[in-house]
Coordinates of C-alpha atoms and ligand atoms in Angstrom, one line a residue:
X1 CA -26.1 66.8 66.5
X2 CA -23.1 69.2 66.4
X3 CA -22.5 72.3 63.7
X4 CA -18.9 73.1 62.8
X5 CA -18.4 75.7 60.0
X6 CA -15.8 75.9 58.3
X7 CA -14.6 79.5 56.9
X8 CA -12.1 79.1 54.1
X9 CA -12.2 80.0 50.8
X10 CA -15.5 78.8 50.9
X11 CA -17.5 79.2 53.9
X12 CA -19.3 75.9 54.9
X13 CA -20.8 73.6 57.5
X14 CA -19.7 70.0 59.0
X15 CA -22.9 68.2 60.7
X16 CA -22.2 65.4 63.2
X17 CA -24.9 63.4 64.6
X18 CA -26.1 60.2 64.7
X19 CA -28.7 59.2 62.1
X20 CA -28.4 61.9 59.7
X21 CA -28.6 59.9 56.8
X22 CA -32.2 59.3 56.0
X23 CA -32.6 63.5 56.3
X24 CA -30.0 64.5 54.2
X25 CA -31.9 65.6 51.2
X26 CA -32.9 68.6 52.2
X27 CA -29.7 69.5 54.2
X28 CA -28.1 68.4 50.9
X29 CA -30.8 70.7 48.8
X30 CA -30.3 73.6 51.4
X31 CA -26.4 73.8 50.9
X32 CA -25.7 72.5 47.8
X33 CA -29.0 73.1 45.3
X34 CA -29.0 71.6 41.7
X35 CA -31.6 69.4 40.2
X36 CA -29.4 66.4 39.6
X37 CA -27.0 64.5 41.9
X38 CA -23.8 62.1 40.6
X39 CA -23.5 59.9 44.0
X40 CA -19.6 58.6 43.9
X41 CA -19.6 55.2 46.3
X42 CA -17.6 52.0 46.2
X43 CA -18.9 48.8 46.1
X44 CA -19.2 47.8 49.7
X45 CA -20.7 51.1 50.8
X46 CA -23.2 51.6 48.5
X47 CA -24.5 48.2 49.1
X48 CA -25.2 48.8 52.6
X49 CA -26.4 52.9 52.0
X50 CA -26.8 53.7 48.4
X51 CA -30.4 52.8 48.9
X52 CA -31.0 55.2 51.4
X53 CA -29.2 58.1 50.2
X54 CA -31.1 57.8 46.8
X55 CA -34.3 57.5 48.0
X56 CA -33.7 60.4 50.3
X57 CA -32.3 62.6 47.6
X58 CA -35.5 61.6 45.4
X59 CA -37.9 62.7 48.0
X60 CA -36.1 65.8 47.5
X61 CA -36.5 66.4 44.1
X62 CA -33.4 65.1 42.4
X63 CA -32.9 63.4 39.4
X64 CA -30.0 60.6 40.7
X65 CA -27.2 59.0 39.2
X66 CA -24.8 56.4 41.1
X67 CA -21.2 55.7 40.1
X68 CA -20.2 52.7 41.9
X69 CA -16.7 51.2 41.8
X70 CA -14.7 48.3 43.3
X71 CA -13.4 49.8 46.5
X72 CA -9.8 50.1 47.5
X73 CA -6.7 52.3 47.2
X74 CA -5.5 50.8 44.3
X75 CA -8.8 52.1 42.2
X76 CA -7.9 55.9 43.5
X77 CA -5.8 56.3 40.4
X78 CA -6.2 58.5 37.3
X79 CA -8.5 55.8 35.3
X80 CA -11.1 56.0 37.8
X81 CA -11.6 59.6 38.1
X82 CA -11.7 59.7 34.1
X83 CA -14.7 57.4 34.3
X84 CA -15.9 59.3 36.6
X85 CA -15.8 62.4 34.5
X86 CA -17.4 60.1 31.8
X87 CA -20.3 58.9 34.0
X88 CA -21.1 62.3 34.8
X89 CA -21.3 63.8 31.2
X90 CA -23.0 60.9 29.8
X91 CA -25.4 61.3 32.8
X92 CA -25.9 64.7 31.9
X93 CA -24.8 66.4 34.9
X94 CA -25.2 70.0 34.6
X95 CA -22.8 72.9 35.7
X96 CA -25.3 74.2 38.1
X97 CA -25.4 70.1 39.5
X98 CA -24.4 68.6 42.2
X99 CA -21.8 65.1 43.0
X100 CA -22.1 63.5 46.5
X101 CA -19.2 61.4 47.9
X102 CA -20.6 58.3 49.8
X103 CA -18.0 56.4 51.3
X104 CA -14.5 56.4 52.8
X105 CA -11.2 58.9 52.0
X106 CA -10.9 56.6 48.5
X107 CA -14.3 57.9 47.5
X108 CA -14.3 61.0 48.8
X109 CA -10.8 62.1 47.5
X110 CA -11.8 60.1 43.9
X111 CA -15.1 62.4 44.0
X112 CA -13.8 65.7 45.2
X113 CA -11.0 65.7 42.5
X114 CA -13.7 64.5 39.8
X115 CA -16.1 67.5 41.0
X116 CA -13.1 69.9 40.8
X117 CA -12.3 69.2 37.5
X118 CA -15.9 68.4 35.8
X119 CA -16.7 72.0 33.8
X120 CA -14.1 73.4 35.7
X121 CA -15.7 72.6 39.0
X122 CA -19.6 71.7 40.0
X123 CA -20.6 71.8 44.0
X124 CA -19.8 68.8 46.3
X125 CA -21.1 67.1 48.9
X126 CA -19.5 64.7 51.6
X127 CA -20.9 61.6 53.1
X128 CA -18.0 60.2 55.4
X129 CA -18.3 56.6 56.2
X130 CA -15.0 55.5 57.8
X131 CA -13.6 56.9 61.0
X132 CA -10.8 58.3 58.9
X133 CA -12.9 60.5 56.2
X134 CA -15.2 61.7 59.4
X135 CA -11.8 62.8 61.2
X136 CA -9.9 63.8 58.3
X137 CA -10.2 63.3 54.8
X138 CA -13.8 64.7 54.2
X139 CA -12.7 67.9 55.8
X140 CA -10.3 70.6 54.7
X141 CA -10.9 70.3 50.7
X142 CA -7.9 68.4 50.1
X143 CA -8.6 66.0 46.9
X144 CA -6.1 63.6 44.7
X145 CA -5.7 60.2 42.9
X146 CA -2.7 58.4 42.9
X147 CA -0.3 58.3 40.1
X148 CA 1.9 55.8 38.9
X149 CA 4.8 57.6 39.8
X150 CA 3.3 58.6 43.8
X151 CA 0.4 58.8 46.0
X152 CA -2.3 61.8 45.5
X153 CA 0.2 63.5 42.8
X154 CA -2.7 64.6 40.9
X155 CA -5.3 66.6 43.1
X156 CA -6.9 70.0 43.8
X157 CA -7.7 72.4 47.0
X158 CA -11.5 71.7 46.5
X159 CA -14.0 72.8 49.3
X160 CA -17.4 71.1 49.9
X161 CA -20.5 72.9 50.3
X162 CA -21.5 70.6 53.1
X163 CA -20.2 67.6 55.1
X164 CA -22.6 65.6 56.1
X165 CA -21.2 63.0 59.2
X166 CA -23.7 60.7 60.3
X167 CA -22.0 58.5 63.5
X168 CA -24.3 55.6 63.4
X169 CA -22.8 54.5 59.7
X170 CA -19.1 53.9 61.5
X171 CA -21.2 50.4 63.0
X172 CA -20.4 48.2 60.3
X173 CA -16.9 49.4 60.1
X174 CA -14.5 46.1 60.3
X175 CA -12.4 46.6 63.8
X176 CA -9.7 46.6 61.3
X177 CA -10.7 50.0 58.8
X178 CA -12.3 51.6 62.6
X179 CA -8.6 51.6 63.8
X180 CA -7.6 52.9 60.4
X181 CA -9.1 56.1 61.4
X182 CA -7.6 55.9 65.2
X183 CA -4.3 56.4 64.1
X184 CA -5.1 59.9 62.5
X185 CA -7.4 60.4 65.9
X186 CA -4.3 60.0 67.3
X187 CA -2.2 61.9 65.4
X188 CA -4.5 65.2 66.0
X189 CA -3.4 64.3 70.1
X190 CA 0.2 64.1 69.0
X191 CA 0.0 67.5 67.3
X192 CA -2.3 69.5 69.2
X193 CA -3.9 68.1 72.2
X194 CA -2.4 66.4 75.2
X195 CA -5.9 66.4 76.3
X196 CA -7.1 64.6 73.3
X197 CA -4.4 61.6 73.2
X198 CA -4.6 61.1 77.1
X199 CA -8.6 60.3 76.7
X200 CA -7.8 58.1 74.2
X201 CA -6.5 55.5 77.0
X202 CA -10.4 54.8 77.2
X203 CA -12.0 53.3 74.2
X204 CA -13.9 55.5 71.7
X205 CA -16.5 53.5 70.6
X206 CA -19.3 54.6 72.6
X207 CA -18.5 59.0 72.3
X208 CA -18.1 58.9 68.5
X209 CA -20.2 62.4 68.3
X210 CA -17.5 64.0 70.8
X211 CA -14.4 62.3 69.6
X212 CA -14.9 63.1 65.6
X213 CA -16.1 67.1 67.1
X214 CA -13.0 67.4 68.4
X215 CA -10.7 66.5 65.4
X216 CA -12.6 68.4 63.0
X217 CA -12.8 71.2 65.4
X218 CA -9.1 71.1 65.2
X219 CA -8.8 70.9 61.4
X220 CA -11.4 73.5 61.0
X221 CA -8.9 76.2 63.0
X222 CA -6.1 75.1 61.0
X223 CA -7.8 75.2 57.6
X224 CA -8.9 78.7 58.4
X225 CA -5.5 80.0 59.1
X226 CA -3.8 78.2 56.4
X227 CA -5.9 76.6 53.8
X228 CA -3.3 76.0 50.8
X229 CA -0.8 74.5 53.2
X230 CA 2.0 77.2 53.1
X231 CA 2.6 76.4 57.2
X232 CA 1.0 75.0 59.8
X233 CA -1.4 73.4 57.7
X234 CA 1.8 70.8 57.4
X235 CA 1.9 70.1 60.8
X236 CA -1.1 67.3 59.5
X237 CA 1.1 66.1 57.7
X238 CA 2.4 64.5 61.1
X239 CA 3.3 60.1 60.0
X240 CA 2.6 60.8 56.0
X241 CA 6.0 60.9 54.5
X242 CA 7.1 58.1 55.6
X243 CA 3.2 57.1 55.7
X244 CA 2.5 57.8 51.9
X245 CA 6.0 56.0 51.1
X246 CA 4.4 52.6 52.7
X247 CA 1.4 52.6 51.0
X248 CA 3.4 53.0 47.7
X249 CA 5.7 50.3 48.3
X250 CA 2.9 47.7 49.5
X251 CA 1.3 48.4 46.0
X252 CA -1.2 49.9 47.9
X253 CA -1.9 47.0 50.1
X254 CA -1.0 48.5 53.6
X255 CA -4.0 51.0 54.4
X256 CA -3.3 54.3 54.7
X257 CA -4.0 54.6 58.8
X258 CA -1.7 51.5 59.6
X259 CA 1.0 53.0 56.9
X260 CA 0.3 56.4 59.2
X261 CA 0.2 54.7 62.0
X262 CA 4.5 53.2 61.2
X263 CA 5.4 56.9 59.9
X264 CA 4.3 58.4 63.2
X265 CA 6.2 55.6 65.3
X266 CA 9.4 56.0 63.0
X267 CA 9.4 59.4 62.9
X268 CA 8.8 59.9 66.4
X269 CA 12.1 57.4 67.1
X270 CA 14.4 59.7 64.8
X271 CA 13.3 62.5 66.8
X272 CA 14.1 61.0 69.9
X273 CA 17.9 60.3 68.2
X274 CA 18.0 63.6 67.2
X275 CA 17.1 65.1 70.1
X276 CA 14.0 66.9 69.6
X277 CA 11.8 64.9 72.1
X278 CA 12.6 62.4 74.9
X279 CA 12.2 58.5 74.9
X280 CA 9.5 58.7 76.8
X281 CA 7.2 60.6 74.1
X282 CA 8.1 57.7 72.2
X283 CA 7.0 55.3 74.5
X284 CA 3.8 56.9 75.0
X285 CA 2.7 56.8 71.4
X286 CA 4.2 53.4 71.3
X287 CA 1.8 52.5 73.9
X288 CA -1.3 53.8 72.3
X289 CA -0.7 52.9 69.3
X290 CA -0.8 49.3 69.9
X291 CA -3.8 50.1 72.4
X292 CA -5.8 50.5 69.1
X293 CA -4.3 47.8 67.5
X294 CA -1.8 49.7 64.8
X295 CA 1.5 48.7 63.8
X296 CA 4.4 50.8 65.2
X297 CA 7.7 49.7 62.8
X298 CA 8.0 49.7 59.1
X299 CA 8.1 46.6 57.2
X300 CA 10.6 47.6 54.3
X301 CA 14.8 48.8 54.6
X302 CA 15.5 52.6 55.5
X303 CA 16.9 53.1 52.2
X304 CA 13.7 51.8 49.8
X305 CA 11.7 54.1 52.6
X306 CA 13.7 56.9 51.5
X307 CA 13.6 56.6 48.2
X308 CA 9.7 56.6 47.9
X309 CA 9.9 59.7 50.5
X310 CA 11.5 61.1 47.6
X311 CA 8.3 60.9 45.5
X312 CA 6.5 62.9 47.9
X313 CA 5.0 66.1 47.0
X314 CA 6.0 68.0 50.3
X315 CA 10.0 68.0 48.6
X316 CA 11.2 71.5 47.8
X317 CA 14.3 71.5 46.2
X318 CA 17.0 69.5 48.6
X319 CA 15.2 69.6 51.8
X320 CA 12.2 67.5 52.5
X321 CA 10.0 69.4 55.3
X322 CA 8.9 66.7 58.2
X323 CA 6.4 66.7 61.2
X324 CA 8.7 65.9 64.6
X325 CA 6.8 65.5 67.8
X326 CA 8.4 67.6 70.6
X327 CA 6.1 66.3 73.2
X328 CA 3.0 64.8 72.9
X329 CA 0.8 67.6 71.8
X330 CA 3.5 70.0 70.3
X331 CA 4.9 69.1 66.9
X332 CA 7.3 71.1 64.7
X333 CA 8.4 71.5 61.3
X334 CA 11.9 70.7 59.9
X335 CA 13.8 70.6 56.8
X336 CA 15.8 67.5 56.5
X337 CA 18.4 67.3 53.7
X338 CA 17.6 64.6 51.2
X339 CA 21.3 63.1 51.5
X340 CA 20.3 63.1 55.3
X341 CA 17.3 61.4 54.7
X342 CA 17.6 57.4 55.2
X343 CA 20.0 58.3 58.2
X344 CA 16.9 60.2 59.7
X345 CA 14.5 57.0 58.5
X346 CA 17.2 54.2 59.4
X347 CA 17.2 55.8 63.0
X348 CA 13.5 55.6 63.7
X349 CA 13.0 52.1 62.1
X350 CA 15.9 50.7 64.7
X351 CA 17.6 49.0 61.5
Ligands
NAD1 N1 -8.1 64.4 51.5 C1 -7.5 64.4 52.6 O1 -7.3 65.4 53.3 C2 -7.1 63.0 53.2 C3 -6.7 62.9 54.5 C4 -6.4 61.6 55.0 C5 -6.5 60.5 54.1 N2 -6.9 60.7 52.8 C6 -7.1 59.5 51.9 O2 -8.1 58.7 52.5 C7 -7.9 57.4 51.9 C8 -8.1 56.4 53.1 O3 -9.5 56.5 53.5 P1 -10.2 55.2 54.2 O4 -9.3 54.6 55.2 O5 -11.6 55.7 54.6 O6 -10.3 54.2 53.0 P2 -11.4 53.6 52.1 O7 -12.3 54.7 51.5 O8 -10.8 52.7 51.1 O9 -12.3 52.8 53.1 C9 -11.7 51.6 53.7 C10 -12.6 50.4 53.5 O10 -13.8 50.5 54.3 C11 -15.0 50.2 53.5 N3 -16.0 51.0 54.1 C12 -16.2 52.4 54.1 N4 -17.2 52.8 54.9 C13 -17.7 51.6 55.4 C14 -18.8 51.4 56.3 N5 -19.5 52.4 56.8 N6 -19.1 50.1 56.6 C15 -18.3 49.1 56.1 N7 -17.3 49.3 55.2 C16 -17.0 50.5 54.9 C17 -14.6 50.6 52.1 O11 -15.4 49.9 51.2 C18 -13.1 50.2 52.0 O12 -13.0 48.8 51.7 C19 -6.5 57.3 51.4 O13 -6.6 57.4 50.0 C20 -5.9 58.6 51.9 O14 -4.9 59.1 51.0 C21 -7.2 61.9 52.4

């Protein structure tokens, strides 16, 4: 098992290991205290671990309560986090209680948001269970819903008091939701770590423990430095314009890491065009991207693209700041002009 802590505004640890589950009540009781838990999962994971985190929560003396609701993106929206707050009152959670996020990014930004808010904040707890919350998501203290108007326009800077990864639920991942998560594995290599994206060229699987280290490792330094995402905390933001604008024209039907996955690809091509990195970066990520099976165009006109960029909460004013790769493992920031912006879109989609 590895131990990253995190020291932000809250000072806190990330454990990594494989079979952590069935012993996280009293890692849980350790970090997080409180006599009763509000466990936030969506249907599909709390079917397969529920169970197991209750009973082991139980053993440790808590009173449990389980929200459970139909998973998918399209339930992360402001009706869902007020049953949520609902749920918890009427299950008498306490200010000096805990809520424990069992699931994927959906659940663990629904439940973050919800502890934020509930009496004006009660501890949380995260229980990745995709690839993508393990790297990313559960990490950082990022939390949102979606609105009807954009993706994750409601949400708070809320930090865990304990991140709890355990590798060996990633097994019943579909191949489909594990490469989800690859394209933001991949994105940390495009950003940060030539080292990281060349490994990549062998397959993951089987050094889960090493691979998710690394990421968070990475996020960890960043969230340090810059925790409320005045700089380089942006540089994360590498893919998610255009990303963010995909998942909100699909209706929320293309997954956030494939809808990644197409910003990265597009963005990387305008940045070719504009001369900030050569074809060949573009290539490369090209490449690895369809290694792990992700999609490397966007399905919709420049012009609908850039009009849901618009939406986006990293506008300011006229400019809208971007993540261009200058090589692979050096990325910078740049403020593109709105009236600029299809141009910039139209020439990394090759319309
Ligand atoms: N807060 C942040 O910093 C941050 C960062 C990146 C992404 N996100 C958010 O994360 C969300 C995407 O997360 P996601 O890809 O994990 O989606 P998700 O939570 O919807 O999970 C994807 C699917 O996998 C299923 N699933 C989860 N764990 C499973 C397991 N162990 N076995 C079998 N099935 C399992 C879920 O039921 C769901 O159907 C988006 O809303 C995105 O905006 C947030």
């Amino acid at each position: 098992m590895k131990t990253i802590t995190v020291s932000a505004s809250k000072k806190y640890d990330i454990l990594i290991g494989d079979g952590l589950l069935d012993d996280a009540g009293p890692a849980i009781r350790c970090a997080a205290g409180g006599n009763a838990a509000g466990i936030v999962s969506d249907d599909n994971v709390y079917a397969l671990y529920g169970e197991r985190l209750n009973i082991t929560l139980a053993e440790n003396g808590y009173r449990v309560a389980d929200y459970v609701f139909p998973h998918g993106e399209q339930n992360k929206n402001t009706e869902t986090f007020v049953s949520i707050i609902n749920f918890l009152a009427d299950e008498r959670i306490g200010r000096s209680d805990i809520v424990v996020a069992l699931g994927g990014g959906v659940a663990g930004d629904l439940a973050g948001f919800a502890a934020a808010c509930y009496m004006r904040g009660v501890r949380f707890v995260q229980i990745p269970t995709t690839l993508l919350a393990a790297v990313d998501s559960s990490v950082g203290g990022k939390t949102a819903v979606n609105a009807a108007a954009g993706k994750n326009l409601a949400g708070a800077f809320y930090q865990p008091e304990l991140v709890l990864c355990d590798t060996s639920l990633l097994s019943t991942l579909t191949a489909e939701i594990f490469a989800d998560g690859c394209a933001e594995v991949i994105k940390y290599g495009v950003i940060f770590d030539r080292e990281l994206f060349d490994s990549l060229e062998t397959p993951i699987n089987d050094r889960l423990e090493d691979i998710i280290s690394k990421c968070v490792a990475i996020k960890r330094d960043i969230v340090a430095e810059d925790e409320f995402e005045n700089g380089r905390r942006k540089l994360l933001n590498f893919g998610h314009t255009v990303g963010h604008a995909l998942e909100s024209l699909s209706g929320y039907t293309i997954p956030h890491g494939r809808a990644v996955a197409s910003g990265m690809a597009v963005v990387t091509r305008a940045a070719a065009a504009m001369g900030i990195c050569d074809t060949g970066c573009v290539t490369e990520l090209t490449r690895m991207l369809r290694l792990y099976g992700l999609p490397d165009d966007a399905p919709y006109a420049a012009g609908n693209i850039a009009r849901a960029c618009l939406s986006d909460k990293k506008r300011d004013g006229s400019f809208l700041t971007m993540v261009f790769p200058a090589a692979i493992g050096e990325c910078v920031l740049k403020d593109i002009p709105v009236d600029e912006l299809e141009a910039v879109i139209r020439s990394g989609s090759g319309e």
